[in-house]
C-alpha cells in the first residue's frame, strides 16, 4: 500500500503527462460538488462580501482619518489584499467570483438598466494592455502617495473601481469589466496559472454536445459571466471557477480538479504578452518596493538630490528593464524559442513566474504581519472600546523573517523544478544541459537579490 501511495505521489510530483495527472474533486468529495452546485452558496458569500465592502467604504469616508484610528485601512490593504494574493495559489481566479467591485454593475443589469451590447473587438484586443497598465498604476500610487494611509483616499479608490465596473456593466452584457479591463482580475488570472485547482470540462463529452448551453445560457439562466462557458476553458487565465455553467451543462461535463501547481506554466512556457510584461514589471516593482522600505533608500535620494518618489520610479523601471533584457538574452542563448503548436515562448519568463507571485505574497503578508497586532488597539481607539486595548500584540520580527524566508525558498524550489522538468521531460534532454545553466544562474541571482533586499537591516 505504501509503495502504491509513493508511486502515485511520485507521479503527481514528477508526471510523464500533465493532462492526465489530476484529481477530480467532484468525484472525491460530495461536499465540494454540492458546494458548487448549490448556487445559493456563492450568492450568500457574494452578498456578505458586498456588505463588508460597503461598510469599509463608509468607514473610510466618514470615520476618523488618522491611520491608527480607522480599521478600514488594515482591513483593505492588509487583510483584503493579502487574502486575494493568498487565494491565487489555492483557488485560482475564484476571488473574482466573489468580488464586490462588479456589485453595482450586477444590480444595474438585474434592473435591466443596461444596453446589454456585446463587448467590441478593441476591448478584447486592447483591454489587456489597459488592465496591465492600471495594475502597475495602483502599485505605483500605493508606493508613492498617501493612498494606503488615508481612509478617505482608499474609499475613493474603491468607489472609482466600482464606478468603472458599473459603467462597463451599463454598456455591455455580463462582466466586460472583469474579463477585459479589471487590473486585479488580470493579475489574478495570470497568477492563477500557478493555482492548485482548475475548472475544466471533459472535452470528449463537449465534442459531442449540440446545445453548448454553458456558453449560450438558457432563457432563464444567464450565460457565463465572462463569455467563456466551460467548453472554452483551456487555462486559468479567465475562468472565475464560479461554477455558474455547471447548472447549464446537461451532460455533467465540467468539474473542479486538484492539479500540480506548475502544470500550466510548463504547458504555457511563458508564452503571451501578459506574461512577457507582467512578470518583469511585477518583479521590478517588488525589488523597488523592498528597497524603498530601507532607511538608506532615503539617504540615497538625499545624496542624489531627487525625491524618493523619483528614485522609486527610476529603480522600478531599471529593475523591470533588466529583467526584460535578461529574459530576451537568455531566450536567444537557449536558441529554442518557437514550437510548431505553441508558437513563440520564453522559458526565462516561465521560470521566473514563481518568484513574481511568491514575491508579491511575501510583500503583502509582511505588511499584514507587521500590522495585525495593532488591529484591536485601533478598533479600541476608533470605537472607544477600552477592553480591546489589552488584545494588542507584536508579531516577532524573527517570525516574519522566517515566514518570508520559507516563501522565498519555495519560489527557488519552484523555479529549479521548472528548469529540471524542462530539461528532463519536456525537451527530453535533447538540448544540452549547459544551455539551461544560464537559467540556473538567473534564478540564483534573483534569489540573492530578493534575499538581500528583504533581509538586510534597515
Ligand atoms: S460543458 Fe456541457 S454544455 Fe458546455 S459544451 Fe460541454 S457538454 Fe455542452
Ligand atoms: S466558464 Fe463556468 S466556471 Fe468559468 S467563469 Fe464561466 S461560468 Fe464561471
Short mmCIF file of C-alpha atoms and ligand atoms in Angstrom, two decimals:
data_model
loop_
_atom_site.label_atom_id
_atom_site.label_comp_id
_atom_site.label_asym_id
_atom_site.label_seq_id
_atom_site.Cartn_x
_atom_site.Cartn_y
_atom_site.Cartn_z
CA UNK A 1 0.00 0.00 0.00
CA UNK A 2 2.85 2.32 0.94
CA UNK A 3 4.62 1.57 -2.36
CA UNK A 4 1.42 2.30 -4.22
CA UNK A 5 0.99 5.62 -2.42
CA UNK A 6 4.64 6.50 -3.04
CA UNK A 7 4.24 5.71 -6.77
CA UNK A 8 1.15 7.90 -7.02
CA UNK A 9 2.84 10.71 -5.12
CA UNK A 10 5.94 10.48 -7.31
CA UNK A 11 3.79 10.51 -10.41
CA UNK A 12 1.95 13.56 -9.14
CA UNK A 13 5.17 15.45 -8.42
CA UNK A 14 7.10 14.35 -11.49
CA UNK A 15 4.47 13.31 -14.04
CA UNK A 16 5.03 12.00 -17.54
CA UNK A 17 1.92 13.68 -18.89
CA UNK A 18 0.34 16.53 -17.02
CA UNK A 19 -3.04 16.33 -18.67
CA UNK A 20 -3.99 13.04 -17.05
CA UNK A 21 -2.39 13.78 -13.74
CA UNK A 22 -5.05 15.43 -11.66
CA UNK A 23 -7.74 14.56 -9.15
CA UNK A 24 -11.40 15.18 -9.86
CA UNK A 25 -12.58 16.87 -6.67
CA UNK A 26 -16.24 16.37 -7.55
CA UNK A 27 -15.71 12.61 -7.60
CA UNK A 28 -13.63 12.60 -4.42
CA UNK A 29 -15.73 14.94 -2.32
CA UNK A 30 -19.54 15.19 -2.46
CA UNK A 31 -19.21 18.21 -0.16
CA UNK A 32 -17.20 20.18 -2.74
CA UNK A 33 -19.54 19.11 -5.53
CA UNK A 34 -22.62 20.19 -3.55
CA UNK A 35 -20.97 23.45 -2.65
CA UNK A 36 -20.55 24.32 -6.33
CA UNK A 37 -23.93 23.03 -7.50
CA UNK A 38 -25.86 24.81 -4.72
CA UNK A 39 -25.71 28.22 -6.34
CA UNK A 40 -27.01 29.99 -3.28
CA UNK A 41 -23.65 29.35 -1.53
CA UNK A 42 -21.92 31.69 -3.94
CA UNK A 43 -24.80 34.17 -3.68
CA UNK A 44 -24.51 34.24 0.14
CA UNK A 45 -20.75 34.68 0.04
CA UNK A 46 -21.04 37.44 -2.56
CA UNK A 47 -23.69 39.27 -0.54
CA UNK A 48 -21.56 39.01 2.60
CA UNK A 49 -18.60 40.41 0.66
CA UNK A 50 -20.74 43.27 -0.71
CA UNK A 51 -21.93 44.21 2.80
CA UNK A 52 -18.40 44.18 4.27
CA UNK A 53 -17.17 46.20 1.30
CA UNK A 54 -19.89 48.81 1.79
CA UNK A 55 -19.05 49.09 5.50
CA UNK A 56 -15.36 49.61 4.62
CA UNK A 57 -16.23 52.40 2.19
CA UNK A 58 -18.48 54.12 4.76
CA UNK A 59 -15.79 53.82 7.45
CA UNK A 60 -13.26 55.34 5.07
CA UNK A 61 -15.48 58.24 4.06
CA UNK A 62 -16.97 59.14 7.41
CA UNK A 63 -14.70 57.54 10.01
CA UNK A 64 -11.59 59.06 11.64
CA UNK A 65 -8.87 59.92 9.15
CA UNK A 66 -5.86 59.07 11.34
CA UNK A 67 -4.11 55.86 10.32
CA UNK A 68 -4.14 54.39 13.82
CA UNK A 69 -7.80 55.18 14.44
CA UNK A 70 -9.54 53.57 11.46
CA UNK A 71 -9.58 49.80 10.97
CA UNK A 72 -10.66 50.10 7.34
CA UNK A 73 -7.07 50.71 6.28
CA UNK A 74 -5.75 47.48 7.70
CA UNK A 75 -8.84 45.57 6.54
CA UNK A 76 -8.45 46.91 2.98
CA UNK A 77 -4.69 46.89 2.46
CA UNK A 78 -3.70 44.22 4.98
CA UNK A 79 -6.48 41.64 5.11
CA UNK A 80 -8.24 42.04 1.79
CA UNK A 81 -5.18 42.46 -0.47
CA UNK A 82 -3.26 39.71 1.30
CA UNK A 83 -6.21 37.29 1.11
CA UNK A 84 -6.63 37.97 -2.61
CA UNK A 85 -2.96 37.17 -3.18
CA UNK A 86 -3.06 34.06 -0.99
CA UNK A 87 -6.12 32.88 -2.93
CA UNK A 88 -4.11 32.94 -6.18
CA UNK A 89 -2.20 29.84 -5.12
CA UNK A 90 -5.12 27.80 -3.81
CA UNK A 91 -8.27 28.96 -5.57
CA UNK A 92 -7.05 30.37 -8.88
CA UNK A 93 -9.31 33.15 -10.04
CA UNK A 94 -12.18 32.23 -7.73
CA UNK A 95 -11.74 35.53 -5.91
CA UNK A 96 -13.33 37.20 -8.96
CA UNK A 97 -16.49 35.12 -8.47
CA UNK A 98 -16.96 36.76 -5.06
CA UNK A 99 -15.51 40.18 -5.82
CA UNK A 100 -17.63 43.16 -4.70
CA UNK A 101 -16.35 45.53 -7.44
CA UNK A 102 -18.93 44.49 -10.07
CA UNK A 103 -21.74 44.55 -7.46
CA UNK A 104 -23.28 47.79 -8.77
CA UNK A 105 -22.94 46.62 -12.39
CA UNK A 106 -24.76 43.42 -11.45
CA UNK A 107 -27.52 45.40 -9.76
CA UNK A 108 -27.97 47.65 -12.82
CA UNK A 109 -28.17 44.64 -15.12
CA UNK A 110 -30.66 42.88 -12.83
CA UNK A 111 -32.79 46.03 -13.04
CA UNK A 112 -32.41 45.88 -16.85
CA UNK A 113 -30.59 49.23 -16.77
CA UNK A 114 -28.03 48.24 -19.35
CA UNK A 115 -27.66 48.37 -23.13
CA UNK A 116 -26.53 44.71 -22.98
CA UNK A 117 -24.25 45.18 -26.02
CA UNK A 118 -21.62 42.64 -26.96
CA UNK A 119 -18.11 43.76 -25.98
CA UNK A 120 -16.41 45.36 -29.02
CA UNK A 121 -13.29 43.98 -30.66
CA UNK A 122 -10.99 46.76 -29.43
CA UNK A 123 -11.87 45.86 -25.85
CA UNK A 124 -10.98 42.24 -26.50
CA UNK A 125 -7.72 43.15 -28.24
CA UNK A 126 -6.50 46.15 -26.25
CA UNK A 127 -8.15 45.64 -22.86
CA UNK A 128 -5.22 43.53 -21.70
CA UNK A 129 -2.80 46.46 -22.10
CA UNK A 130 -5.06 48.83 -20.20
CA UNK A 131 -5.57 46.28 -17.40
CA UNK A 132 -1.82 45.74 -17.06
CA UNK A 133 -1.20 49.49 -17.07
CA UNK A 134 -3.88 50.06 -14.41
CA UNK A 135 -2.44 47.34 -12.19
CA UNK A 136 1.00 48.91 -12.16
CA UNK A 137 -0.55 52.33 -11.69
CA UNK A 138 -2.15 51.06 -8.48
CA UNK A 139 1.17 49.66 -7.25
CA UNK A 140 2.85 52.94 -8.15
CA UNK A 141 0.24 55.06 -6.34
CA UNK A 142 0.40 52.76 -3.34
CA UNK A 143 4.14 53.29 -3.05
CA UNK A 144 4.39 56.96 -3.89
CA UNK A 145 1.26 58.59 -2.44
CA UNK A 146 -0.58 58.56 0.87
CA UNK A 147 -3.24 56.22 -0.57
CA UNK A 148 -2.58 53.40 1.90
CA UNK A 149 -2.52 55.70 4.92
CA UNK A 150 -5.65 57.69 4.10
CA UNK A 151 -9.05 56.07 4.77
CA UNK A 152 -10.82 58.60 2.57
CA UNK A 153 -8.48 58.15 -0.40
CA UNK A 154 -8.77 54.39 0.00
CA UNK A 155 -12.57 54.69 -0.16
CA UNK A 156 -12.34 56.95 -3.24
CA UNK A 157 -10.07 54.40 -4.84
CA UNK A 158 -12.53 51.55 -4.14
CA UNK A 159 -15.51 53.63 -5.33
CA UNK A 160 -13.70 54.57 -8.54
CA UNK A 161 -13.25 50.89 -9.43
CA UNK A 162 -16.93 50.17 -8.61
CA UNK A 163 -17.99 53.06 -10.87
CA UNK A 164 -15.77 51.97 -13.75
CA UNK A 165 -17.14 48.42 -13.48
CA UNK A 166 -20.69 49.87 -13.37
CA UNK A 167 -20.00 51.95 -16.49
CA UNK A 168 -18.98 48.83 -18.40
CA UNK A 169 -21.97 46.97 -16.95
CA UNK A 170 -24.20 49.75 -18.25
CA UNK A 171 -22.86 49.38 -21.80
CA UNK A 172 -22.10 45.70 -22.17
CA UNK A 173 -23.78 42.47 -21.17
CA UNK A 174 -22.32 40.36 -18.34
CA UNK A 175 -18.91 41.24 -16.83
CA UNK A 176 -16.98 43.08 -19.57
CA UNK A 177 -15.01 44.99 -16.94
CA UNK A 178 -13.90 41.81 -15.15
CA UNK A 179 -12.97 39.96 -18.31
CA UNK A 180 -11.10 42.69 -20.17
CA UNK A 181 -10.14 45.70 -18.04
CA UNK A 182 -10.04 44.97 -14.32
CA UNK A 183 -6.40 45.30 -13.17
CA UNK A 184 -6.88 42.97 -10.21
CA UNK A 185 -8.68 40.43 -12.38
CA UNK A 186 -5.89 40.47 -14.94
CA UNK A 187 -3.10 39.91 -12.41
CA UNK A 188 -5.22 37.32 -10.60
CA UNK A 189 -5.74 35.50 -13.91
CA UNK A 190 -2.02 35.40 -14.66
CA UNK A 191 -1.23 34.29 -11.11
CA UNK A 192 -3.95 31.65 -11.27
CA UNK A 193 -1.74 29.76 -13.73
CA UNK A 194 0.10 28.68 -10.54
CA UNK A 195 -3.05 27.57 -8.72
CA UNK A 196 -3.59 24.16 -7.20
CA UNK A 197 -7.02 23.82 -8.77
CA UNK A 198 -8.52 24.13 -12.22
CA UNK A 199 -12.05 24.17 -13.63
CA UNK A 200 -12.25 22.18 -16.84
CA UNK A 201 -14.82 20.37 -18.95
CA UNK A 202 -14.43 16.83 -20.20
CA UNK A 203 -13.51 17.70 -23.78
CA UNK A 204 -14.59 14.27 -25.04
CA UNK A 205 -18.13 14.96 -23.83
CA UNK A 206 -18.12 18.54 -25.14
CA UNK A 207 -17.10 17.34 -28.62
CA UNK A 208 -20.45 15.61 -28.96
CA UNK A 209 -22.51 18.38 -27.37
CA UNK A 210 -25.03 20.06 -29.66
CA UNK A 211 -26.52 22.61 -27.25
CA UNK A 212 -23.38 24.30 -25.79
CA UNK A 213 -25.61 25.85 -23.15
CA UNK A 214 -22.63 26.56 -20.88
CA UNK A 215 -21.69 29.32 -23.32
CA UNK A 216 -25.12 30.42 -24.56
CA UNK A 217 -27.21 30.15 -21.41
CA UNK A 218 -30.95 29.49 -21.46
CA UNK A 219 -33.92 31.87 -21.43
CA UNK A 220 -33.99 31.51 -17.64
CA UNK A 221 -30.32 31.23 -16.79
CA UNK A 222 -27.77 33.77 -17.92
CA UNK A 223 -24.68 32.53 -19.77
CA UNK A 224 -21.14 32.52 -18.40
CA UNK A 225 -20.41 35.98 -16.91
CA UNK A 226 -17.11 36.25 -18.80
CA UNK A 227 -18.25 34.97 -22.22
CA UNK A 228 -16.48 31.62 -21.91
CA UNK A 229 -18.59 28.69 -20.79
CA UNK A 230 -16.83 25.53 -19.64
CA UNK A 231 -16.34 24.40 -23.23
CA UNK A 232 -13.92 27.27 -23.87
CA UNK A 233 -11.87 26.97 -20.69
CA UNK A 234 -8.35 25.82 -21.51
CA UNK A 235 -6.38 27.62 -18.81
CA UNK A 236 -6.91 29.51 -15.57
CA UNK A 237 -6.47 32.95 -17.11
CA UNK A 238 -10.11 33.99 -17.46
CA UNK A 239 -12.35 31.43 -15.77
CA UNK A 240 -13.61 32.55 -12.33
CA UNK A 241 -14.21 28.96 -11.16
CA UNK A 242 -17.62 30.35 -10.21
CA UNK A 243 -19.35 27.13 -11.23
CA UNK A 244 -22.24 29.01 -12.84
CA UNK A 245 -22.07 26.92 -16.01
CA UNK A 246 -22.37 23.67 -14.02
CA UNK A 247 -26.12 24.08 -13.83
CA UNK A 248 -26.26 24.94 -17.53
CA UNK A 249 -24.48 21.82 -18.71
CA UNK A 250 -26.90 18.93 -19.27
CA UNK A 251 -24.04 16.40 -19.56
CA UNK A 252 -22.12 16.88 -16.29
CA UNK A 253 -19.01 17.68 -18.25
CA UNK A 254 -17.22 20.35 -16.16
CA UNK A 255 -15.57 19.66 -12.82
CA UNK A 256 -13.03 21.14 -10.44
CA UNK A 257 -9.68 19.34 -10.34
CA UNK A 258 -6.74 19.33 -7.96
CA UNK A 259 -3.59 19.54 -10.03
CA UNK A 260 0.15 20.08 -9.97
CA UNK A 261 0.55 23.83 -9.35
CA UNK A 262 3.25 24.26 -12.01
CA UNK A 263 1.40 22.31 -14.71
CA UNK A 264 0.07 25.33 -16.55
CA UNK A 265 3.42 27.13 -16.51
CA UNK A 266 5.04 24.06 -18.07
CA UNK A 267 2.39 23.79 -20.74
CA UNK A 268 2.40 27.51 -21.47
CA UNK A 269 6.19 28.10 -21.23
CA UNK A 270 5.99 31.84 -20.63
CA UNK A 271 4.02 32.40 -23.83
CA UNK A 272 1.90 35.50 -24.36
CA UNK A 273 2.15 39.21 -23.96
CA UNK A 274 0.64 39.20 -20.48
CA UNK A 275 3.44 37.03 -19.15
CA UNK A 276 6.14 38.86 -21.09
CA UNK A 277 5.43 42.18 -19.35
CA UNK A 278 3.54 41.40 -16.16
CA UNK A 279 6.27 39.16 -14.74
CA UNK A 280 9.27 41.52 -15.28
CA UNK A 281 7.31 44.58 -14.10
CA UNK A 282 5.98 42.74 -11.07
CA UNK A 283 9.45 41.57 -10.06
CA UNK A 284 10.90 45.03 -10.81
CA UNK A 285 8.24 46.73 -8.69
CA UNK A 286 8.83 44.33 -5.80
CA UNK A 287 12.58 44.90 -5.76
CA UNK A 288 12.00 48.67 -5.81
CA UNK A 289 9.32 48.42 -3.10
CA UNK A 290 11.54 46.33 -0.80
CA UNK A 291 14.35 48.82 -1.34
CA UNK A 292 12.09 51.78 -0.61
CA UNK A 293 11.39 50.43 2.87
CA UNK A 294 15.04 50.85 3.89
CA UNK A 295 16.38 53.96 5.59
CA UNK A 296 19.37 54.13 3.28
CA UNK A 297 16.97 54.48 0.32
CA UNK A 298 16.09 57.94 1.60
CA UNK A 299 19.78 58.72 2.17
CA UNK A 300 20.41 57.82 -1.47
CA UNK A 301 17.61 60.12 -2.57
CA UNK A 302 19.14 62.95 -0.48
CA UNK A 303 22.60 62.30 -1.86
CA UNK A 304 21.27 62.35 -5.44
CA UNK A 305 19.16 65.42 -4.62
CA UNK A 306 15.99 63.83 -6.01
CA UNK A 307 12.71 62.99 -4.32
CA UNK A 308 12.21 59.42 -3.01
CA UNK A 309 9.31 59.03 -5.48
CA UNK A 310 11.54 59.82 -8.46
CA UNK A 311 14.18 57.43 -7.17
CA UNK A 312 11.49 54.75 -6.74
CA UNK A 313 10.27 55.35 -10.30
CA UNK A 314 13.79 55.07 -11.69
CA UNK A 315 14.51 51.90 -9.76
CA UNK A 316 11.15 50.36 -10.71
CA UNK A 317 11.89 50.86 -14.41
CA UNK A 318 15.53 49.93 -14.07
CA UNK A 319 14.83 46.58 -12.37
CA UNK A 320 11.95 45.81 -14.77
CA UNK A 321 14.08 46.61 -17.84
CA UNK A 322 16.95 44.49 -16.52
CA UNK A 323 14.59 41.51 -16.20
CA UNK A 324 13.15 42.10 -19.70
CA UNK A 325 16.61 42.38 -21.29
CA UNK A 326 17.95 39.34 -19.42
CA UNK A 327 14.90 37.28 -20.38
CA UNK A 328 15.37 38.17 -24.06
CA UNK A 329 19.13 37.48 -23.97
CA UNK A 330 18.57 34.18 -22.21
CA UNK A 331 15.94 33.20 -24.78
CA UNK A 332 18.34 33.91 -27.65
CA UNK A 333 21.10 31.95 -25.90
CA UNK A 334 18.75 29.00 -25.38
CA UNK A 335 18.01 29.18 -29.13
CA UNK A 336 14.73 27.25 -28.94
CA UNK A 337 12.03 29.90 -28.80
CA UNK A 338 9.34 28.52 -31.04
CA UNK A 339 7.15 25.45 -31.12
CA UNK A 340 5.03 24.43 -34.14
CA UNK A 341 1.92 24.07 -31.95
CA UNK A 342 2.58 26.52 -29.12
CA UNK A 343 4.11 29.32 -31.17
CA UNK A 344 6.72 31.67 -29.62
CA UNK A 345 7.53 31.20 -25.96
CA UNK A 346 10.04 32.48 -23.42
CA UNK A 347 11.35 29.96 -20.91
CA UNK A 348 13.04 32.62 -18.75
CA UNK A 349 9.70 34.24 -18.07
CA UNK A 350 8.16 30.85 -17.24
CA UNK A 351 10.99 30.07 -14.85
CA UNK A 352 10.66 33.42 -13.06
CA UNK A 353 6.89 33.15 -12.50
CA UNK A 354 7.21 31.50 -9.04
CA UNK A 355 9.36 34.44 -7.85
CA UNK A 356 6.97 37.05 -9.22
CA UNK A 357 3.88 35.79 -7.44
CA UNK A 358 5.51 34.48 -4.27
CA UNK A 359 7.41 37.80 -4.05
CA UNK A 360 4.06 39.58 -4.02
CA UNK A 361 2.82 37.29 -1.26
CA UNK A 362 5.98 37.99 0.77
CA UNK A 363 5.48 41.74 0.38
CA UNK A 364 1.77 41.69 1.30
CA UNK A 365 1.99 39.18 4.12
CA UNK A 366 4.87 41.15 5.64
CA UNK A 367 2.58 44.18 5.79
CA UNK A 368 -0.18 42.01 7.28
CA UNK A 369 2.06 40.50 9.96
CA UNK A 370 3.63 43.84 10.90
CA UNK A 371 0.20 45.44 11.41
CA UNK A 372 -2.09 42.65 12.64
CA UNK A 373 -1.05 43.22 16.27
CA UNK A 374 -2.42 46.75 16.18
CA UNK A 375 -5.84 45.75 14.86
CA UNK A 376 -7.63 45.54 18.22
CA UNK A 377 -5.99 48.69 19.68
CA UNK A 378 -7.09 50.55 16.50
CA UNK A 379 -10.59 49.16 16.97
CA UNK A 380 -10.45 50.33 20.61
CA UNK A 381 -9.40 53.84 19.57
CA UNK A 382 -11.97 54.06 16.77
CA UNK A 383 -15.00 52.87 18.75
CA UNK A 384 -13.75 53.75 22.25
CA UNK A 385 -13.90 50.18 23.49
CA UNK A 386 -11.18 50.20 26.18
CA UNK A 387 -11.31 46.47 26.55
CA UNK A 388 -9.72 45.83 23.15
CA UNK A 389 -6.54 47.70 24.09
CA UNK A 390 -5.45 44.63 26.01
CA UNK A 391 -5.53 42.50 22.87
CA UNK A 392 -2.70 44.33 21.15
CA UNK A 393 0.45 42.33 20.39
CA UNK A 394 3.52 42.37 18.14
CA UNK A 395 4.42 39.59 15.75
CA UNK A 396 8.12 38.84 16.41
CA UNK A 397 10.38 40.06 13.63
CA UNK A 398 12.09 36.68 13.64
CA UNK A 399 8.80 35.00 12.73
CA UNK A 400 8.16 37.44 9.86
CA UNK A 401 11.66 36.80 8.54
CA UNK A 402 11.27 33.05 8.86
CA UNK A 403 7.94 33.19 7.01
CA UNK A 404 9.42 35.33 4.22
CA UNK A 405 12.49 33.13 4.03
CA UNK A 406 10.35 29.98 3.70
CA UNK A 407 8.30 31.52 0.90
CA UNK A 408 11.42 32.71 -0.90
CA UNK A 409 12.89 29.21 -0.72
CA UNK A 410 9.66 27.78 -2.10
CA UNK A 411 9.96 30.05 -5.14
CA UNK A 412 13.56 28.94 -5.59
CA UNK A 413 12.46 25.30 -5.48
CA UNK A 414 9.62 26.03 -7.94
CA UNK A 415 11.95 27.71 -10.42
CA UNK A 416 14.61 24.99 -10.19
CA UNK A 417 11.90 22.36 -10.58
CA UNK A 418 10.77 24.05 -13.80
CA UNK A 419 14.31 24.11 -15.20
CA UNK A 420 14.86 20.43 -14.47
CA UNK A 421 11.43 19.45 -15.72
CA UNK A 422 12.02 21.30 -19.00
CA UNK A 423 15.37 19.57 -19.34
CA UNK A 424 14.40 16.00 -18.45
CA UNK A 425 10.80 15.68 -19.53
CA UNK A 426 9.63 18.48 -21.73
CA UNK A 427 12.61 18.71 -24.08
CA UNK A 428 13.66 15.12 -23.28
CA UNK A 429 17.34 16.03 -22.81
CA UNK A 430 17.60 16.90 -26.48
CA UNK A 431 19.03 20.30 -25.60
CA UNK A 432 22.36 20.10 -23.72
CA UNK A 433 22.14 20.94 -20.02
CA UNK A 434 24.80 23.65 -20.33
CA UNK A 435 22.22 25.74 -22.18
CA UNK A 436 19.97 25.53 -19.14
CA UNK A 437 22.76 26.64 -16.84
CA UNK A 438 22.17 30.31 -17.54
CA UNK A 439 18.59 29.83 -16.30
CA UNK A 440 20.04 28.41 -13.08
CA UNK A 441 22.34 31.45 -12.87
CA UNK A 442 19.48 33.90 -13.39
CA UNK A 443 17.36 32.14 -10.76
CA UNK A 444 20.12 32.27 -8.14
CA UNK A 445 20.92 35.89 -8.96
CA UNK A 446 17.27 36.80 -8.45
CA UNK A 447 17.07 34.73 -5.27
CA UNK A 448 20.07 36.60 -3.88
CA UNK A 449 18.59 39.99 -4.88
CA UNK A 450 15.35 39.22 -3.04
CA UNK A 451 17.29 37.82 -0.09
CA UNK A 452 19.46 40.90 0.28
CA UNK A 453 16.57 43.34 -0.15
CA UNK A 454 14.23 41.53 2.23
CA UNK A 455 16.66 40.59 4.96
CA UNK A 456 19.31 43.29 5.22
CA UNK A 457 18.62 45.54 8.15
CA UNK A 458 17.13 48.95 7.57
S1 LIG B 1 -19.71 21.95 -20.84
FE1 LIG B 1 -21.66 20.88 -21.14
S2 LIG B 1 -22.96 22.37 -22.22
FE2 LIG B 1 -20.84 23.06 -22.44
S3 LIG B 1 -20.18 22.20 -24.38
FE3 LIG B 1 -19.52 20.80 -22.75
S4 LIG B 1 -21.17 19.31 -22.62
FE4 LIG B 1 -22.01 21.06 -23.75
S1 LIG B 2 -16.59 29.05 -17.55
FE1 LIG B 2 -18.08 28.46 -15.98
S2 LIG B 2 -16.91 28.50 -14.07
FE2 LIG B 2 -15.71 29.63 -15.59
S3 LIG B 2 -16.35 31.77 -15.33
FE3 LIG B 2 -17.67 30.90 -16.93
S4 LIG B 2 -19.47 30.21 -15.81
FE4 LIG B 2 -17.87 30.52 -14.28
#
